[in-house]
Coordinates of C-alpha atoms in Angstrom, one line a residue:
M46 CA 85.5 5.3 162.5
F47 CA 83.4 7.6 163.0
D48 CA 83.7 9.4 166.8
R49 CA 85.1 12.3 166.7
P50 CA 85.6 14.8 170.1
V51 CA 82.9 16.9 171.2
G52 CA 83.5 20.3 171.1
T53 CA 86.2 20.7 168.7
G54 CA 85.5 23.9 167.6
E55 CA 86.0 23.7 164.2
R56 CA 85.9 26.6 162.5
A57 CA 82.5 26.7 160.3
L58 CA 81.1 28.8 157.4
L59 CA 77.2 28.7 157.4
V60 CA 75.1 28.5 154.2
H61 CA 71.3 28.7 153.7
I62 CA 69.4 29.2 150.6
D63 CA 65.9 30.4 150.4
F64 CA 63.5 29.1 147.5
P65 CA 60.4 31.2 147.5
N66 CA 58.5 28.1 146.1
S67 CA 59.2 26.0 149.0
A68 CA 56.9 25.5 152.0
T69 CA 58.7 28.1 153.9
T70 CA 58.2 31.1 152.3
S71 CA 57.3 33.9 154.8
K72 CA 60.1 35.7 156.2
T73 CA 59.4 34.5 159.8
Q74 CA 59.3 31.2 158.7
Q75 CA 62.4 31.6 156.8
Q76 CA 64.2 33.4 160.1
E77 CA 63.1 30.1 162.4
A78 CA 64.3 28.0 159.5
Q79 CA 68.3 29.8 159.8
S80 CA 67.8 30.0 163.6
E81 CA 67.0 26.5 163.9
F82 CA 70.2 25.8 161.5
Y83 CA 72.2 27.9 163.8
D84 CA 71.6 25.8 166.7
L85 CA 72.2 22.7 165.0
V86 CA 75.7 23.9 164.4
L87 CA 76.2 24.9 167.8
S88 CA 75.1 21.7 169.1
A89 CA 77.4 19.7 166.8
G90 CA 80.4 21.9 168.7
A91 CA 81.2 24.1 165.5
E92 CA 82.2 27.7 165.8
P93 CA 80.3 29.6 163.2
L94 CA 82.0 32.2 161.6
S95 CA 79.8 33.7 158.7
F96 CA 76.3 33.3 157.9
I97 CA 76.3 33.7 153.8
K98 CA 72.8 33.5 152.9
G99 CA 71.0 34.0 149.2
K100 CA 68.0 33.2 147.1
R101 CA 67.0 31.0 144.2
Y102 CA 64.0 29.7 142.4
K103 CA 65.6 26.5 142.0
A104 CA 68.3 24.3 142.9
E105 CA 71.2 24.4 140.5
A106 CA 72.9 21.1 139.5
K107 CA 76.1 21.3 139.9
F108 CA 76.5 22.9 143.2
F109 CA 72.7 23.6 144.5
I110 CA 73.8 26.9 145.7
G111 CA 74.5 28.3 142.3
T112 CA 77.8 29.0 140.6
G113 CA 78.0 32.5 141.5
K114 CA 77.0 31.9 145.4
A115 CA 79.6 29.1 145.2
E116 CA 82.6 31.9 144.5
E117 CA 81.4 34.1 147.0
I118 CA 82.0 31.5 149.5
K119 CA 85.0 30.2 148.3
A120 CA 86.5 33.6 148.8
A121 CA 85.2 33.8 152.4
V122 CA 86.7 30.4 153.2
Q123 CA 90.2 31.8 152.1
T124 CA 89.4 35.1 153.8
L125 CA 88.1 33.5 157.3
E126 CA 90.0 30.2 157.5
A127 CA 87.2 28.1 157.6
D128 CA 87.6 24.4 158.1
L129 CA 84.5 23.4 156.7
V130 CA 81.4 24.8 155.3
I131 CA 77.6 23.7 156.2
V132 CA 74.9 23.9 154.3
N133 CA 71.4 24.1 155.6
H134 CA 69.9 21.7 152.4
Q135 CA 70.6 18.4 151.8
L136 CA 73.1 17.9 148.8
S137 CA 73.4 15.3 146.2
P138 CA 77.1 13.4 146.7
S139 CA 77.8 14.9 142.8
Q140 CA 77.0 18.4 144.6
E141 CA 78.8 17.8 147.7
R142 CA 82.1 16.5 145.8
N143 CA 81.7 19.4 143.4
L144 CA 81.9 21.8 146.2
E145 CA 84.6 20.4 147.9
A146 CA 86.7 20.6 145.3
L147 CA 86.0 24.1 144.5
L148 CA 86.3 25.3 148.1
Q149 CA 89.1 23.0 148.8
C150 CA 87.5 22.4 152.4
R151 CA 85.2 20.0 153.6
V152 CA 81.4 20.5 152.8
L153 CA 78.6 19.0 155.3
D154 CA 74.9 19.0 154.4
R155 CA 72.5 19.0 156.7
T156 CA 71.7 15.4 156.7
G157 CA 75.3 15.0 157.6
L158 CA 75.3 17.6 160.4
I159 CA 72.4 16.1 162.3
L160 CA 74.3 12.5 162.1
D161 CA 77.3 14.3 163.3
I162 CA 75.2 15.4 166.3
F163 CA 73.4 12.0 166.7
A164 CA 77.1 10.3 167.3
Q165 CA 78.0 12.3 169.7
R166 CA 74.8 11.8 172.1
A167 CA 74.4 7.9 171.4
R168 CA 75.4 6.5 174.8
S169 CA 73.7 3.0 174.8
H170 CA 75.0 0.1 172.9
E171 CA 71.8 0.0 170.9
G172 CA 72.0 3.8 170.2
K173 CA 75.6 3.6 168.8
L174 CA 74.7 0.8 166.7
Q175 CA 72.0 2.9 165.4
V176 CA 73.7 6.1 164.7
E177 CA 76.3 4.0 162.8
L178 CA 74.1 2.2 160.6
A179 CA 72.6 5.5 159.8
Q180 CA 76.0 7.0 159.0
L181 CA 76.7 3.9 156.8
S182 CA 73.8 4.4 154.9
H183 CA 74.5 7.7 154.4
M184 CA 77.9 6.9 153.1
T185 CA 77.5 4.6 150.6
T186 CA 76.7 7.0 148.4
R187 CA 79.7 9.3 149.1
L188 CA 82.3 7.3 149.0
V189 CA 83.8 8.3 145.6
R190 CA 85.2 11.8 147.1
G191 CA 87.5 9.5 149.3
W192 CA 89.3 7.5 146.6
T193 CA 89.4 9.8 143.2
H194 CA 93.0 9.4 143.4
L195 CA 93.0 6.1 143.0
E196 CA 92.9 4.2 139.6
R197 CA 92.1 0.4 139.2
Q198 CA 94.3 -1.7 141.1
K199 CA 97.3 -2.7 139.0
G200 CA 98.7 -6.1 138.6
G201 CA 102.4 -7.0 139.3
I202 CA 104.1 -9.2 141.1
G203 CA 102.3 -9.6 144.8
L204 CA 99.8 -7.2 143.6
R205 CA 97.4 -9.3 141.4
G206 CA 94.0 -9.7 142.8
P207 CA 90.2 -9.8 141.6
G208 CA 90.2 -6.6 139.9
E209 CA 88.0 -4.6 142.1
T210 CA 88.9 -0.7 142.7
Q211 CA 89.6 0.3 146.2
L212 CA 86.2 2.0 145.8
E213 CA 84.4 -1.2 144.9
T214 CA 86.2 -2.8 147.9
D215 CA 84.8 -0.2 150.6
R216 CA 81.4 -0.5 149.0
R217 CA 81.4 -4.3 149.5
L218 CA 83.0 -3.6 153.1
L219 CA 80.3 -1.5 154.4
N220 CA 77.3 -3.4 152.7
V221 CA 78.8 -6.2 155.1
R222 CA 78.7 -4.0 157.9
I223 CA 75.1 -2.8 157.2
K224 CA 73.8 -6.0 157.3
Q225 CA 75.6 -7.0 160.5
L226 CA 73.9 -3.9 162.2
N227 CA 70.9 -5.0 161.1
K228 CA 70.9 -8.5 162.5
R229 CA 71.9 -6.8 165.8
L230 CA 69.2 -4.3 165.6
G231 CA 67.0 -7.1 164.7
K232 CA 68.0 -8.6 168.4
V233 CA 67.1 -5.2 169.8
R234 CA 63.8 -5.0 168.2
K235 CA 63.4 -8.6 169.7
Q236 CA 64.6 -7.7 173.0
R237 CA 62.1 -4.6 173.1
E238 CA 59.6 -6.9 172.1
Q239 CA 59.9 -9.2 174.9
S240 CA 60.0 -5.8 177.4
R241 CA 56.6 -4.7 176.0
R242 CA 55.3 -8.5 176.6
S243 CA 56.3 -8.2 180.0
R244 CA 54.7 -4.8 180.7
Q245 CA 51.3 -6.0 179.2
R246 CA 51.1 -8.8 181.6
A247 CA 51.9 -6.7 184.4
E248 CA 49.0 -5.1 183.3
L249 CA 51.4 -1.5 182.7
P250 CA 50.0 1.2 180.1
T251 CA 53.3 2.6 178.0
V252 CA 52.7 6.3 178.0
S253 CA 55.7 7.7 175.3
L254 CA 57.1 11.2 175.1
V255 CA 57.2 12.3 171.8
G256 CA 57.6 15.9 170.5
Y257 CA 60.0 18.1 168.4
T258 CA 63.8 18.8 169.6
N259 CA 64.2 20.8 172.7
A260 CA 60.5 20.9 173.8
G261 CA 60.9 20.0 176.9
K262 CA 60.8 16.4 176.8
S263 CA 63.3 15.5 179.1
T264 CA 62.8 18.2 181.6
L265 CA 59.1 17.0 182.0
F266 CA 60.2 13.2 181.8
N267 CA 62.8 13.8 184.7
Q268 CA 60.1 15.6 186.9
L269 CA 57.4 13.0 186.8
T270 CA 59.8 10.6 187.3
Q271 CA 62.5 12.0 189.9
S272 CA 65.1 10.8 187.4
T273 CA 68.2 12.7 186.2
V274 CA 68.0 12.3 182.3
Y275 CA 70.3 14.2 180.8
A276 CA 68.0 17.6 180.0
A277 CA 70.0 21.1 178.3
D278 CA 68.6 23.8 176.2
Q279 CA 70.1 22.3 173.0
L280 CA 68.6 20.1 170.2
F281 CA 68.9 16.6 170.3
A282 CA 70.0 16.5 174.0
T283 CA 68.1 12.8 174.2
L284 CA 69.0 10.2 172.0
D285 CA 68.8 7.0 173.7
P286 CA 65.3 5.8 174.9
T287 CA 64.9 5.7 178.7
L288 CA 61.9 3.7 180.3
R289 CA 60.7 4.2 184.3
R290 CA 57.7 3.5 186.0
V291 CA 55.3 6.6 187.6
E292 CA 52.5 6.0 189.6
L293 CA 49.1 7.6 189.2
P294 CA 46.2 9.1 191.3
K295 CA 43.4 6.4 191.5
N296 CA 45.8 3.9 192.4
L297 CA 47.3 3.4 188.7
S298 CA 50.9 3.1 187.4
M299 CA 52.4 3.5 183.7
V300 CA 55.7 3.1 182.0
L301 CA 56.9 6.3 180.7
A302 CA 59.0 6.4 178.0
D303 CA 61.3 9.4 176.8
T304 CA 62.3 9.1 173.1
V305 CA 64.2 11.2 170.5
G306 CA 63.6 14.4 169.7
F307 CA 62.1 15.2 165.7
I308 CA 62.9 18.1 163.5
S309 CA 62.3 19.1 160.2
D310 CA 63.7 17.5 157.2
L311 CA 64.6 14.7 159.5
P312 CA 66.9 12.1 157.2
H313 CA 65.0 9.2 156.1
D314 CA 68.0 7.5 157.1
L315 CA 67.5 8.1 160.9
V316 CA 64.0 7.3 160.8
E317 CA 65.0 4.2 159.3
A318 CA 67.6 3.4 161.8
F319 CA 66.0 4.4 164.7
H320 CA 62.5 2.3 163.7
A321 CA 63.5 -0.1 166.8
T322 CA 63.5 2.7 169.4
L323 CA 60.4 4.5 167.6
L324 CA 58.5 1.2 167.8
E325 CA 58.2 2.7 171.3
T326 CA 55.5 5.3 170.0
R327 CA 53.7 2.5 168.0
E328 CA 53.1 0.4 170.7
A329 CA 52.5 2.8 173.1
D330 CA 48.7 3.2 174.7
L331 CA 49.2 6.7 174.9
L332 CA 51.2 9.7 173.4
L333 CA 51.9 12.5 175.0
H334 CA 52.7 15.4 172.5
V335 CA 55.4 17.8 174.1
I336 CA 54.7 21.0 172.5
D337 CA 56.9 24.3 173.2
A338 CA 53.8 26.6 174.0
H339 CA 56.3 29.6 173.7
A340 CA 57.8 29.1 169.9
E341 CA 56.0 30.9 167.3
N342 CA 56.2 28.1 165.0
R343 CA 54.9 25.6 167.0
N344 CA 51.9 24.6 164.6
K345 CA 54.9 23.6 162.2
H346 CA 56.5 21.4 164.6
I347 CA 53.2 19.7 165.3
A348 CA 52.7 19.0 161.7
E349 CA 56.6 17.6 161.3
V350 CA 56.2 15.4 164.5
N351 CA 53.0 13.6 163.5
S352 CA 54.6 13.3 159.9
V353 CA 57.5 11.2 161.4
L354 CA 54.7 9.3 163.3
E355 CA 53.1 8.6 160.2
Q356 CA 56.1 7.2 159.1
V357 CA 56.8 5.0 161.6
G358 CA 53.0 3.7 162.1
A359 CA 52.4 5.5 165.0
D360 CA 49.3 8.0 163.3
E361 CA 46.8 5.8 165.1
T362 CA 48.4 5.7 168.4
P363 CA 46.0 8.4 170.7
Q364 CA 47.8 11.7 171.8
L365 CA 47.5 14.1 174.6
L366 CA 48.9 17.6 173.7
V367 CA 51.0 19.0 176.1
Y368 CA 51.6 22.5 175.9
N369 CA 55.0 23.1 177.9
K370 CA 56.6 26.2 179.0
V371 CA 53.7 28.0 179.9
D372 CA 56.1 30.1 182.6
L373 CA 57.4 32.0 179.4
L374 CA 53.8 32.8 178.2
A375 CA 52.7 36.5 179.6
G376 CA 49.4 36.0 181.2
Q377 CA 49.0 32.2 180.9
Q378 CA 48.8 29.5 183.6
A379 CA 48.4 25.6 183.8
R380 CA 45.3 24.2 183.5
V381 CA 43.5 21.8 181.3
E382 CA 41.4 22.2 178.2
K383 CA 38.4 20.7 177.3
D384 CA 35.6 20.4 174.8
N385 CA 31.6 20.5 174.9
S386 CA 31.8 17.0 175.6
D387 CA 34.4 17.3 178.4
N388 CA 37.1 15.8 176.3
V389 CA 40.4 16.8 177.1
L390 CA 42.1 18.7 173.9
R391 CA 45.4 20.1 176.0
V392 CA 47.1 20.3 179.2
W393 CA 49.0 23.4 179.4
L394 CA 52.2 23.2 182.5
S395 CA 55.8 24.0 182.8
A396 CA 57.9 21.0 183.3
A397 CA 60.7 23.9 184.7
T398 CA 58.6 25.3 187.1
D399 CA 56.8 21.9 188.1
D400 CA 53.5 23.8 187.5
G401 CA 50.5 22.1 186.2
L402 CA 52.1 18.2 186.3
D403 CA 49.7 17.2 188.9
L404 CA 46.9 18.1 186.0
L405 CA 48.9 16.1 183.7
L406 CA 49.1 13.0 185.8
T407 CA 45.5 13.5 187.2
T408 CA 44.2 13.4 183.0
I409 CA 46.4 10.7 182.4
A410 CA 44.8 8.6 185.0
D411 CA 41.4 9.4 183.9
Y412 CA 42.3 8.3 180.5
F413 CA 43.0 5.2 181.9
S414 CA 40.3 4.4 184.2
K415 CA 37.9 5.4 181.5
E416 CA 39.7 3.1 178.9
R417 CA 39.0 0.1 181.0
I418 CA 36.4 -1.9 179.6
Q419 CA 34.5 -5.4 180.3
K420 CA 33.1 -7.9 177.9
Q421 CA 31.8 -11.1 178.1
L422 CA 32.8 -13.7 175.4
T423 CA 31.6 -17.3 174.5
I424 CA 34.5 -19.3 172.7
P425 CA 33.3 -22.5 171.0
S426 CA 35.0 -25.3 172.6
H427 CA 37.0 -26.2 169.2
A428 CA 38.7 -22.7 169.3
G429 CA 41.1 -23.5 171.9
Q430 CA 43.8 -21.2 170.5
W431 CA 41.7 -18.5 171.0
R432 CA 41.3 -18.9 174.8
N433 CA 45.2 -19.1 174.9
L434 CA 45.4 -15.9 173.1
L435 CA 42.9 -14.0 175.6
F436 CA 44.8 -15.4 178.4
K437 CA 48.5 -13.8 176.7
H438 CA 46.4 -10.3 176.2
V439 CA 43.8 -9.5 178.4
D440 CA 43.0 -9.8 182.5
I441 CA 40.4 -13.0 182.9
L442 CA 37.6 -12.0 185.6
D443 CA 35.8 -15.4 185.2
E444 CA 35.6 -18.6 183.5
Q445 CA 32.6 -21.1 183.0
Y446 CA 31.2 -23.4 180.7
N447 CA 27.8 -23.8 179.1
E448 CA 25.8 -27.2 178.3
Q449 CA 27.3 -27.1 174.8
G450 CA 31.1 -27.1 176.3
D451 CA 31.3 -23.7 175.2
W452 CA 33.7 -21.1 177.3
L453 CA 31.7 -18.2 178.7
V454 CA 35.0 -15.6 179.6
T455 CA 34.6 -12.4 181.3
I456 CA 37.4 -10.2 180.4
E457 CA 38.8 -6.7 181.5
T458 CA 41.0 -5.0 179.2
N459 CA 41.4 -1.3 177.3
S460 CA 39.4 -0.5 174.3
R461 CA 42.3 -0.3 171.9
D462 CA 43.5 -3.8 172.9
F463 CA 40.3 -5.3 172.4
D464 CA 39.6 -3.5 169.3
H465 CA 43.2 -5.0 168.3
L466 CA 41.7 -8.9 169.3
M467 CA 38.7 -8.0 167.5
K468 CA 40.7 -7.4 164.1
K469 CA 42.7 -10.7 164.1
N470 CA 42.7 -14.7 164.3
G471 CA 39.0 -14.4 163.4
F472 CA 38.2 -12.9 167.3
A473 CA 35.2 -11.0 165.0
D474 CA 33.5 -14.5 165.0
L475 CA 33.3 -14.3 168.6
I476 CA 29.7 -13.8 170.6
V477 CA 30.3 -10.8 172.1
N478 CA 27.8 -10.0 174.8

């Protein structure tokens, strides 16, 4: 229902409006926003015909872009014979319908464009479910334009029904399908939770790659894991999460997860739909925040990624900043930046040339070796449920009994998991030596 051939070459007219009062105010930021929009259109497989730009102090209620600009676009559509108009902003359903009625061609906003790219990139069953859920959630408010030519179903022999309009019927069917997708994704979430528990029992820490789209996460993933995950110089090359085991120095190992890239103004529907996938970031022991060191607006990209991480509850997960593409910077080389307390701030490397990967692996190994702590706990004899929970989540090094029948347990775990244990089920009442 939603698939369409990749690279159809649809002739597209691009529209971008600058708002002086928005966060993107400088000329450089405006140019970067337009460049990113252009890359999104190319990633979707469209053929850009012309780039129409404008400036407004606020959006217009009817067309968003203003009546005069809408007429200019209408003339361009007729002259260039465009198949669709893509607007680099989020349009309301009514604005989208009004523009389509005026321009007499399809109109796509930024959210619809990103959804289309995601639909092309999805390969796994889970990825397709998540994309369809996001598309349906987006469509529920945009059904009217497909049925404006229909009136309420008329009666008659063989035609008498419950009185629903076609629009109401479609909306009801969409809601049924959304419930089905949420149920299936709930099962996926449970499966992922089981996988995470298996990794915890195997004492393997999980490290997730996060970052702005096209920062080089998949290239780095392939270099670290010797895999062949699809990597390309295009936005959202990776959609489906991939996990691989990686051997570290100091006889340590980890599970590395490659996740979907983030982007500015990421649609809320997408964040909700990919919640199961993004849980990999929340449950990770460490996030490798991959940053395109060559990008002029890299600080803005960092802020956008942190914003999405906050939405999925991963803002408290420890981060290691990895500045990639150092080979594109003049006078720069792979290195590890530390503060005065010898704490690592940043790792500079080039995933494309394999320069600095050994520094990254050593840094990760040092992090996890320092994270391991040993604690001795005294558990009252009547608190067997606490003892069972310990056996599930930490390593038990030794177990003895005192004269009162209490358990004396020596455990080893990382500090993050230990802090989590102390916050739940009354573990704070344990005697910690």
